[in-house]
Coordinates of C-alpha atoms and ligand atoms in Angstrom, one line a residue:
Chain A
M14 CA -15.5 -8.6 6.9
M15 CA -16.4 -7.2 3.5
R16 CA -18.8 -4.8 5.2
R17 CA -16.0 -3.5 7.5
L18 CA -13.7 -3.1 4.5
F19 CA -16.3 -1.1 2.6
Y20 CA -16.9 0.9 5.8
F21 CA -13.2 1.8 6.1
A22 CA -12.8 2.4 2.3
G23 CA -15.8 4.8 2.5
K24 CA -14.3 6.6 5.4
G25 CA -11.0 6.9 3.6
F26 CA -12.6 8.2 0.4
R27 CA -14.6 10.7 2.4
S28 CA -11.6 12.1 4.2
V29 CA -9.7 12.4 0.8
R30 CA -12.7 14.3 -0.5
D31 CA -12.9 16.5 2.6
S32 CA -9.3 17.5 2.5
P33 CA -8.5 18.0 -1.2
G34 CA -5.5 20.3 -0.5
I35 CA -3.6 17.9 1.6
S36 CA -4.6 15.0 -0.7
L37 CA -3.3 16.8 -3.7
L38 CA -0.1 17.7 -1.9
T39 CA 0.5 14.1 -0.8
A40 CA -0.4 12.5 -4.1
G41 CA 1.7 15.2 -5.8
T42 CA 4.8 14.4 -3.7
V43 CA 4.4 10.7 -4.3
G44 CA 3.9 11.3 -8.1
A45 CA 6.8 13.8 -8.5
T46 CA 9.3 11.5 -6.7
L47 CA 8.2 8.5 -8.5
F48 CA 8.4 10.3 -11.8
V49 CA 12.0 11.2 -11.2
A50 CA 12.8 7.7 -10.1
G51 CA 11.0 6.4 -13.3
L52 CA 13.0 8.7 -15.5
Y53 CA 16.2 7.3 -14.0
V54 CA 15.2 3.8 -14.5
M55 CA 14.3 4.5 -18.1
A56 CA 17.6 6.3 -18.7
L57 CA 19.3 3.2 -17.4
Q58 CA 17.3 1.0 -19.7
N59 CA 18.1 3.2 -22.7
L60 CA 21.8 3.0 -21.9
E61 CA 21.6 -0.7 -21.7
G62 CA 20.0 -0.6 -25.1
L63 CA 22.9 1.4 -26.3
A64 CA 25.3 -1.3 -25.0
L65 CA 23.3 -3.8 -26.9
I66 CA 23.5 -1.9 -30.1
W67 CA 27.1 -1.3 -29.6
G68 CA 27.7 -4.9 -29.0
R69 CA 25.8 -5.9 -32.0
T70 CA 27.7 -3.7 -34.4
A71 CA 31.0 -4.6 -32.8
T72 CA 33.4 -6.8 -34.6
L73 CA 36.2 -8.8 -33.2
T74 CA 39.4 -8.8 -35.1
A75 CA 41.9 -11.6 -34.7
Y76 CA 45.4 -10.9 -36.0
I77 CA 47.3 -13.8 -37.6
D78 CA 50.8 -14.6 -36.9
D79 CA 53.2 -13.8 -39.7
A80 CA 54.6 -17.3 -39.4
V81 CA 51.3 -18.7 -40.7
P82 CA 51.7 -19.2 -44.4
P83 CA 48.9 -17.6 -46.6
E84 CA 47.4 -21.0 -47.3
G85 CA 47.1 -21.6 -43.6
R86 CA 44.8 -18.6 -43.1
E87 CA 41.6 -20.1 -44.6
P88 CA 41.5 -23.1 -42.2
L89 CA 41.9 -20.7 -39.3
R90 CA 39.0 -18.6 -40.6
A91 CA 36.8 -21.7 -41.0
R92 CA 37.6 -22.7 -37.4
L93 CA 36.6 -19.3 -36.1
E94 CA 33.4 -19.3 -38.1
A95 CA 32.6 -22.6 -36.5
F96 CA 32.4 -20.9 -33.1
E97 CA 28.9 -20.7 -31.8
Q98 CA 28.8 -17.0 -31.2
V99 CA 30.3 -16.2 -34.6
E100 CA 28.1 -15.5 -37.6
H101 CA 30.6 -14.6 -40.2
A102 CA 34.4 -14.7 -40.3
V103 CA 36.0 -12.7 -43.1
L104 CA 39.7 -13.0 -44.0
V105 CA 41.5 -9.6 -44.5
S106 CA 44.7 -10.0 -46.3
P107 CA 47.6 -7.6 -45.7
I108 CA 46.9 -6.0 -49.1
E109 CA 43.3 -5.4 -48.2
A110 CA 44.3 -4.0 -44.9
L111 CA 46.6 -1.6 -46.6
E112 CA 43.9 -0.6 -49.1
R113 CA 41.5 0.1 -46.2
F114 CA 44.1 2.2 -44.4
K115 CA 44.7 4.2 -47.6
A116 CA 41.0 4.7 -48.0
R117 CA 40.8 6.5 -44.7
G118 CA 42.0 9.7 -46.4
A119 CA 44.8 11.4 -48.1
S120 CA 47.0 11.9 -45.0
A121 CA 46.7 8.2 -44.1
A122 CA 47.5 7.3 -47.7
A123 CA 50.6 9.5 -47.6
L124 CA 51.7 7.8 -44.4
V125 CA 51.9 4.4 -46.0
E126 CA 53.1 5.6 -49.4
G127 CA 55.6 3.1 -50.7
V128 CA 55.2 0.8 -47.8
S129 CA 55.2 -2.8 -48.6
E130 CA 52.1 -4.7 -47.5
E131 CA 54.4 -7.1 -45.6
I132 CA 54.4 -4.8 -42.5
L133 CA 50.7 -5.3 -41.9
P134 CA 49.5 -8.6 -40.5
A135 CA 46.7 -10.6 -42.0
S136 CA 43.6 -10.7 -39.9
I137 CA 40.2 -12.3 -39.6
E138 CA 37.1 -10.2 -38.8
L139 CA 34.4 -11.9 -36.8
Q140 CA 30.8 -10.7 -37.1
L141 CA 29.0 -11.8 -33.9
E142 CA 25.9 -13.8 -33.8
G143 CA 22.7 -12.1 -32.8
G144 CA 24.2 -9.4 -30.7
F145 CA 25.1 -9.3 -27.1
A146 CA 24.8 -6.9 -24.2
D147 CA 27.2 -8.8 -22.0
L148 CA 30.9 -8.0 -21.8
T149 CA 31.7 -11.4 -20.3
A150 CA 30.4 -13.3 -23.4
V151 CA 32.6 -11.1 -25.7
E152 CA 35.6 -11.6 -23.4
K153 CA 35.1 -15.3 -23.4
L154 CA 35.1 -15.4 -27.2
A155 CA 38.1 -13.2 -27.3
L156 CA 40.0 -15.5 -25.0
Q157 CA 39.1 -18.6 -27.0
T158 CA 40.2 -16.9 -30.2
R159 CA 43.5 -15.8 -28.7
E160 CA 44.3 -19.3 -27.7
L161 CA 44.1 -20.6 -31.2
P162 CA 47.5 -21.4 -32.6
G163 CA 48.4 -18.8 -35.2
V164 CA 46.5 -15.9 -33.6
T165 CA 48.7 -13.3 -32.1
D166 CA 46.3 -10.8 -30.8
V167 CA 42.6 -10.0 -30.6
D168 CA 41.0 -6.5 -30.7
Y169 CA 37.3 -5.9 -30.0
G170 CA 37.3 -2.3 -28.6
Q171 CA 37.6 -3.8 -25.1
Q172 CA 38.4 -0.4 -23.5
E173 CA 35.3 1.3 -24.8
L174 CA 33.1 -1.7 -24.0
E175 CA 34.6 -2.0 -20.5
R176 CA 34.0 1.7 -19.9
L177 CA 30.4 1.5 -20.9
Q178 CA 30.0 -1.6 -18.7
T179 CA 31.5 0.1 -15.7
L180 CA 29.3 3.1 -16.3
L181 CA 26.2 0.9 -16.4
D182 CA 27.3 -0.9 -13.2
L183 CA 27.8 2.4 -11.5
L184 CA 24.5 3.7 -12.6
R185 CA 22.7 0.6 -11.6
M186 CA 24.4 0.7 -8.2
G187 CA 23.7 4.4 -7.9
G188 CA 20.2 3.8 -9.0
L189 CA 19.7 1.2 -6.3
I190 CA 21.1 3.5 -3.6
A191 CA 19.3 6.5 -4.9
G192 CA 16.1 4.5 -5.2
I193 CA 16.3 3.4 -1.5
L194 CA 17.1 6.9 -0.4
I195 CA 14.2 8.3 -2.4
A196 CA 11.9 5.7 -1.0
I197 CA 12.8 6.5 2.5
A198 CA 12.7 10.2 1.9
T199 CA 9.3 10.0 0.2
A200 CA 7.8 7.8 2.9
F201 CA 9.0 10.3 5.4
I202 CA 7.6 13.3 3.5
V203 CA 4.3 11.5 2.9
S204 CA 4.1 10.5 6.6
N205 CA 4.7 14.1 7.6
T206 CA 2.0 15.3 5.2
I207 CA -0.4 12.7 6.5
R208 CA 0.5 13.7 10.0
L209 CA -1.1 17.1 9.2
T210 CA -4.4 15.4 8.4
V211 CA -4.1 13.2 11.4
Y212 CA -3.3 16.2 13.6
A213 CA -6.2 18.1 12.2
R214 CA -8.4 15.2 13.3
R215 CA -6.8 14.5 16.6
D216 CA -10.1 15.4 18.4
E217 CA -11.9 12.8 16.4
I218 CA -9.2 10.2 17.2
I219 CA -9.3 11.0 20.9
I220 CA -13.1 10.7 21.0
L221 CA -13.0 7.5 19.0
R222 CA -10.7 6.1 21.6
L223 CA -12.7 7.3 24.5
V224 CA -15.9 5.6 23.2
G225 CA -14.0 2.3 22.7
A226 CA -12.5 2.2 19.2
T227 CA -9.5 -0.1 18.8
N228 CA -6.3 1.2 17.3
G229 CA -7.0 -0.9 14.2
F230 CA -10.4 0.8 13.7
I231 CA -8.8 4.2 14.0
R232 CA -5.8 3.4 11.8
T233 CA -7.5 1.6 8.9
P234 CA -9.3 4.5 7.3
Y235 CA -6.0 6.4 7.2
L236 CA -4.4 3.4 5.5
F237 CA -7.1 3.5 2.9
E238 CA -6.5 7.2 2.5
G239 CA -2.8 6.5 2.0
L240 CA -3.7 3.8 -0.5
I241 CA -5.8 6.3 -2.5
W242 CA -3.0 8.9 -2.5
G243 CA -0.5 6.3 -3.4
L244 CA -2.6 5.0 -6.3
A245 CA -3.2 8.5 -7.5
G246 CA 0.5 9.5 -7.2
G247 CA 1.8 6.3 -8.7
G248 CA -0.7 6.5 -11.5
A249 CA 0.1 10.2 -12.2
S250 CA 3.8 9.4 -12.4
A251 CA 3.1 6.6 -14.8
L252 CA 1.0 8.9 -16.9
M253 CA 3.7 11.5 -16.9
M254 CA 6.2 8.9 -18.1
W255 CA 3.8 8.0 -20.9
L256 CA 3.4 11.6 -21.9
A257 CA 7.1 12.1 -21.9
D258 CA 7.4 9.0 -24.0
V259 CA 4.9 10.2 -26.5
S260 CA 6.1 13.8 -26.7
L261 CA 9.9 13.8 -26.0
A262 CA 11.2 10.3 -26.8
P263 CA 11.0 10.6 -30.6
Q264 CA 12.9 13.9 -30.6
I265 CA 15.6 12.5 -28.3
S266 CA 15.9 9.5 -30.6
I267 CA 16.4 11.8 -33.6
A268 CA 18.9 13.9 -31.7
V269 CA 21.1 10.9 -30.7
A270 CA 20.7 9.3 -34.1
N271 CA 23.9 11.1 -35.3
V272 CA 25.9 9.5 -32.5
V273 CA 24.4 6.1 -32.3
G274 CA 22.2 5.0 -35.2
G275 CA 19.3 2.7 -34.5
L276 CA 18.9 3.6 -30.9
N277 CA 15.3 4.0 -30.1
I278 CA 14.7 6.0 -26.9
H279 CA 11.8 4.8 -24.8
L280 CA 10.6 6.5 -21.7
F281 CA 7.7 4.3 -20.9
N282 CA 6.9 0.6 -20.6
L283 CA 4.2 -1.3 -18.8
E284 CA 6.6 -2.9 -16.4
V285 CA 8.0 0.4 -15.2
A286 CA 4.4 1.8 -15.0
G287 CA 3.4 -1.2 -12.9
I288 CA 6.3 -0.8 -10.6
L289 CA 5.6 3.0 -10.2
V290 CA 2.0 2.3 -9.2
V291 CA 2.9 -0.5 -6.7
A292 CA 5.7 1.8 -5.3
G293 CA 3.1 4.6 -4.9
V294 CA 0.7 2.4 -3.1
F295 CA 3.5 1.1 -0.8
L296 CA 4.6 4.7 -0.1
G297 CA 1.1 5.9 0.6
V298 CA 0.1 3.0 2.9
F299 CA 3.5 2.9 4.7
G300 CA 3.6 6.7 5.1
S301 CA 0.1 6.7 6.4
G302 CA 0.7 3.9 8.9
L303 CA 3.8 5.6 10.1
A304 CA 1.9 8.9 10.7
V305 CA -1.0 7.4 12.6
G306 CA 1.2 5.0 14.5
R307 CA 3.1 7.9 15.9
F308 CA -0.1 9.5 17.0
I309 CA -2.0 6.5 18.2
D310 CA 0.6 5.4 20.7
Q311 CA 0.1 8.5 22.8
E312 CA -2.0 8.4 26.0
T313 CA -5.5 9.9 26.1
S314 CA -6.8 11.6 29.2
Chain B
M8 CA -19.5 -3.4 39.8
I9 CA -16.7 -0.9 40.6
Q10 CA -14.3 -1.5 43.4
L11 CA -11.3 0.6 44.5
F12 CA -8.7 -0.6 47.0
H13 CA -6.2 2.0 48.3
V14 CA -6.1 3.9 45.0
Y15 CA -3.7 6.8 44.6
K16 CA -3.3 9.1 41.7
T17 CA -0.4 11.4 41.6
F18 CA 0.3 13.7 38.7
S19 CA 3.7 14.9 37.8
G20 CA 5.1 17.3 40.3
D21 CA 3.7 15.6 43.3
Q22 CA 0.2 16.8 42.6
Q23 CA -1.8 14.3 44.7
A24 CA -5.2 14.2 43.0
L25 CA -6.5 11.1 44.8
V26 CA -5.2 9.6 48.1
D27 CA -6.0 6.1 49.4
I28 CA -9.4 5.8 47.9
T29 CA -11.3 2.6 48.9
M30 CA -14.9 2.2 47.8
E31 CA -17.4 -0.1 46.2
I32 CA -20.2 0.7 43.9
E33 CA -22.8 -2.0 43.5
K34 CA -24.3 -3.2 40.3
G35 CA -27.4 -1.2 39.5
E36 CA -26.6 1.5 42.0
F37 CA -27.0 5.3 41.4
V38 CA -24.2 7.1 43.1
Y39 CA -23.2 10.8 43.3
L40 CA -19.6 11.9 43.6
A41 CA -19.5 15.2 45.4
G42 CA -16.8 17.6 46.4
A43 CA -15.5 21.1 45.7
S44 CA -13.7 22.0 42.5
G45 CA -10.4 20.3 42.4
A46 CA -11.4 17.6 44.9
G47 CA -10.6 14.9 42.3
K48 CA -14.1 13.9 41.0
S49 CA -13.1 14.0 37.3
T50 CA -9.9 12.2 38.0
L51 CA -11.7 9.4 39.8
L52 CA -14.1 9.0 36.8
K53 CA -11.2 9.0 34.4
L54 CA -9.6 6.1 36.3
M55 CA -12.9 4.2 36.0
F56 CA -12.9 4.3 32.2
C57 CA -9.1 3.9 32.0
A58 CA -8.3 7.3 30.6
L59 CA -5.9 7.4 33.5
R60 CA -4.0 4.7 35.3
P61 CA -3.9 4.6 39.1
T62 CA -0.4 5.4 40.4
R63 CA -1.0 2.9 43.2
G64 CA -3.7 0.5 44.3
Q65 CA -6.3 -1.8 42.7
L66 CA -9.3 -0.8 40.6
L67 CA -11.8 -3.5 39.6
V68 CA -14.5 -2.9 37.0
N69 CA -17.0 -5.7 36.6
G70 CA -14.6 -7.9 38.6
R71 CA -11.6 -7.2 36.3
N72 CA -8.5 -5.4 37.5
V73 CA -8.2 -2.7 35.0
A74 CA -5.0 -1.1 36.3
R75 CA -2.8 -2.9 33.8
L76 CA -5.0 -3.5 30.8
G77 CA -3.6 -3.3 27.3
T78 CA -5.0 -0.8 24.8
K79 CA -7.2 -3.4 23.0
A80 CA -8.8 -4.6 26.3
I81 CA -9.4 -1.0 27.3
A82 CA -11.2 -0.4 24.0
Y83 CA -13.5 -3.3 24.6
L84 CA -14.1 -2.3 28.2
R85 CA -15.1 1.2 27.2
R86 CA -17.8 -0.1 24.9
N87 CA -19.4 -1.2 28.2
I88 CA -19.0 2.1 29.9
G89 CA -20.9 5.1 28.6
V90 CA -19.3 8.4 29.5
V91 CA -20.9 11.8 29.5
F92 CA -18.0 14.2 29.5
Q93 CA -17.9 17.5 31.3
D94 CA -17.1 19.2 28.0
F95 CA -19.4 16.9 26.0
K96 CA -16.6 16.0 23.5
L97 CA -18.9 16.1 20.5
L98 CA -17.4 16.3 17.0
P99 CA -18.5 19.7 15.6
R100 CA -18.4 18.7 12.0
L101 CA -20.5 15.6 12.3
T102 CA -24.3 15.7 12.6
V103 CA -26.1 14.8 15.8
E104 CA -26.9 11.4 14.3
E105 CA -23.3 10.8 13.2
N106 CA -22.0 11.8 16.6
V107 CA -24.1 9.2 18.3
A108 CA -23.7 6.5 15.6
I109 CA -19.9 6.6 16.1
A110 CA -20.2 4.7 19.3
R111 CA -22.1 1.9 17.5
E112 CA -19.9 2.0 14.4
I113 CA -16.7 1.1 16.3
T114 CA -18.4 -2.1 17.5
G115 CA -18.9 -3.2 13.9
A116 CA -22.7 -3.3 14.1
P117 CA -24.6 -3.6 10.8
R118 CA -25.4 -0.2 9.3
R119 CA -29.2 -0.7 9.5
D120 CA -29.1 -1.6 13.1
I121 CA -27.0 1.5 13.8
R122 CA -29.5 3.7 12.1
R123 CA -32.4 2.2 14.1
Q124 CA -30.7 2.3 17.4
T125 CA -29.3 5.8 16.9
Y126 CA -32.7 7.1 16.0
S127 CA -34.4 5.3 18.9
I128 CA -32.0 6.7 21.6
L129 CA -32.1 10.2 20.1
K130 CA -35.9 10.0 20.2
E131 CA -35.7 9.0 23.9
V132 CA -33.6 12.1 24.8
G133 CA -36.0 14.2 22.8
L134 CA -33.8 15.1 19.8
A135 CA -35.4 13.1 17.0
H136 CA -36.1 16.3 15.2
K137 CA -32.4 17.5 15.3
L138 CA -30.8 14.4 13.6
H139 CA -29.0 16.4 11.0
Q140 CA -28.0 19.4 13.0
L141 CA -24.4 20.1 13.8
P142 CA -23.6 20.3 17.5
P143 CA -22.4 24.0 17.5
R144 CA -25.9 24.9 16.4
L145 CA -27.5 23.3 19.5
S146 CA -28.1 24.8 23.0
G147 CA -26.0 23.6 25.9
G148 CA -28.8 21.3 27.2
E149 CA -29.3 19.8 23.7
Q150 CA -25.6 19.1 23.4
Q151 CA -25.7 17.5 26.8
R152 CA -28.5 15.2 25.6
V153 CA -26.5 14.3 22.5
A154 CA -23.6 13.3 24.7
I155 CA -26.0 11.2 26.9
A156 CA -27.4 9.5 23.8
R157 CA -24.0 8.6 22.6
A158 CA -23.1 7.3 26.1
L159 CA -26.2 5.1 26.2
V160 CA -26.5 3.9 22.6
N161 CA -24.3 0.8 23.3
E162 CA -26.6 0.0 26.3
P163 CA -23.6 0.0 28.6
Q164 CA -23.6 -1.6 32.1
I165 CA -22.0 1.5 33.5
L166 CA -22.8 5.1 32.9
L167 CA -20.4 7.8 34.1
A168 CA -21.4 11.4 34.0
D169 CA -19.2 14.4 34.8
E170 CA -21.2 17.5 35.8
P171 CA -24.1 16.6 33.5
T172 CA -26.0 19.6 34.7
G173 CA -23.0 21.9 34.7
N174 CA -24.4 25.1 33.4
L175 CA -28.0 24.3 32.9
D176 CA -31.0 25.9 34.5
E177 CA -33.1 23.9 37.0
E178 CA -35.7 22.7 34.5
R179 CA -33.1 21.5 32.0
S180 CA -31.1 19.9 34.8
A181 CA -34.2 18.0 35.9
E182 CA -34.7 16.7 32.3
I183 CA -31.1 15.5 32.1
M184 CA -31.3 13.8 35.5
G185 CA -34.5 12.1 34.4
L186 CA -32.7 10.5 31.5
L187 CA -30.0 9.2 33.8
E188 CA -32.6 7.9 36.2
Q189 CA -34.3 6.1 33.3
A190 CA -31.0 4.4 32.4
N191 CA -30.6 3.4 36.0
N192 CA -34.1 2.0 36.1
R193 CA -33.1 -0.3 33.2
G194 CA -30.3 -1.7 35.3
T195 CA -27.4 0.5 34.3
T196 CA -25.0 1.4 37.2
V197 CA -24.8 5.2 37.2
V198 CA -22.1 7.4 38.7
V199 CA -22.6 11.2 38.6
A200 CA -19.9 13.7 39.6
T201 CA -21.3 17.0 40.6
H202 CA -20.9 20.0 43.0
D203 CA -24.6 21.0 42.5
R204 CA -25.9 21.1 46.0
N205 CA -29.6 21.2 44.9
L206 CA -29.1 18.1 42.9
L207 CA -27.6 16.2 45.8
E208 CA -30.2 17.2 48.3
S209 CA -33.2 16.6 46.1
A210 CA -32.0 13.2 44.8
N211 CA -31.9 11.2 48.0
R212 CA -29.2 8.9 46.7
R213 CA -25.9 7.6 48.0
V214 CA -23.3 10.4 48.0
I215 CA -19.6 9.9 48.1
T216 CA -17.9 13.1 49.0
L217 CA -14.3 13.8 48.1
E218 CA -12.2 16.3 49.9
D219 CA -8.7 17.1 48.6
G220 CA -8.6 13.7 47.0
R221 CA -9.8 11.7 50.0
V222 CA -13.1 10.1 50.7
A223 CA -15.2 11.8 53.4
E224 CA -18.2 9.5 53.4
R225 CA -21.0 10.6 55.7
Ligands
LIG7 N1 -3.7 16.1 33.9 C1 -3.4 16.6 35.1 N2 -2.2 17.0 35.4 C2 -1.9 17.6 36.6 N3 -2.8 17.8 37.5 C3 -4.1 17.4 37.3 C4 -4.5 16.8 36.0 N4 -5.8 16.6 36.0 C5 -6.2 17.0 37.2 N5 -5.2 17.5 38.0 C6 -5.3 18.0 39.4 O1 -5.9 17.1 40.2 C7 -6.8 17.7 41.1 C8 -8.2 17.1 40.9 O2 -8.7 17.5 39.6 P1 -10.1 17.1 39.1 O3 -10.3 17.5 37.7 O4 -10.3 15.6 39.4 O5 -11.1 17.9 40.0 P2 -12.6 18.0 40.0 O6 -13.1 17.5 41.3 O7 -13.2 17.3 38.8 O8 -12.9 19.5 39.9 P3 -14.0 20.3 39.0 O9 -15.3 20.2 39.9 O10 -13.5 21.7 38.9 O11 -14.2 19.6 37.8 C9 -6.8 19.2 40.8 O12 -5.9 19.8 41.7 C10 -6.1 19.3 39.4 O13 -5.4 20.4 39.3
LIG8 MG1 -14.2 17.8 37.1

């Protein structure tokens, strides 16, 4: 059993060595496609990181009903701070709110010039525990807050967060579909490339059959060949991701720092690298099997 | 060993290559298949090692009806049938040794045994000194002998040879036929297709003559 395996592996290795052009082409196809797919996955992961940071810095503001007397505000704040997801709850009085508004600039200050603080509601700002990536958790908290007696409205930048979430969902969905399409296309390209090698060796295949080789015997070296190509291509794509991570990621991080502080762009992690290599092996072996299968089923005479 | 009952082979376009062939070849026999070019000799041999399927009729090899065998069963059957092809079918980029070893490798024999058996059969056909040559560098007669070595290395029960003396001079032909006789003496059933009259007359063996795809046994 082991001897057979070594025999087939040896044959696979030899045919890779004997056709370096086609081997390079196949491994290159696998590598390039997987690299593109890998970049996509990493872009998605970075966007998710963005959502996380956004969520962490987000505050939730609960506006207090004017009917609540000033001495009723503190108990409300305490109740909100008692919520599990809330780290801090800070009371913002109408005066403070007015000051903040004025602090925005001269034109804002001019706008509220002479306005009594009465027109602004008191509010409580909630700093969220730990941080969250998940819109539903924020929404749940917002709902709980709104149901408290004395709270008129809740604001947590829901529109922005929702938009980001929708974008992420779309990208994930798109990524899944694109991933499947890319996989099919690559398997097809790989199988066609491999068909070239199989075609170049059709005489050998025919003769092997005529002297009594089983289909399995004929097919297995090609599967090993596909395995080698897939490993090489998958490994190369992982390596390219790593190189991109080392050389490009820091620059991108600096470039986006103005927009979102604290976002560290990553283009490589071991999980993705592992997936790329496994996907490469799958594509190589599957494409190879497809190519020989199509050839092997034909009649000899 | 090989039995045919009312075997027909029709190619596409109503090309009747074999018509109602009934014959029996005994175990250990040495039989010639004679007939003009196009009479159907090669087609008949191809049926015997399942490269073609009969259009109609029964074909038994070693008591087994091979007309409807699956690919795997055909593969195993072929290991028991050595074939010397009209065009040799050697792989030009493999050495003489590798060309012969292939027939052993497919059976999963241990590597050391393969080396020994390959060497021994190549020595028998007189090519021990050309182990590492490539077939295109060999003469026609030498290529023929490599083909015979490959056909015999599995010690098959049946040996089929299609025009084994095709374009060889008399002396080389005699050498080749000697190798086939040797195999027959060891018990292998041998079927040789040829239109070489000299061969047929000098051999004094059973001859089955085909005429336009029909048997014309004398
Ligand atoms: N694959 C094929 N398709 C169609 N016709 C074929 C095929 N193979 C053989 N034939 C036809 O069948 C007939 C018998 O051919 P076959 O090769 O068996 O003759 P043969 O006796 O071996 O001749 P030769 O002595 O020239 O080798 C011929 O008329 C040939 O044209
Ligand atoms: Mg012929």
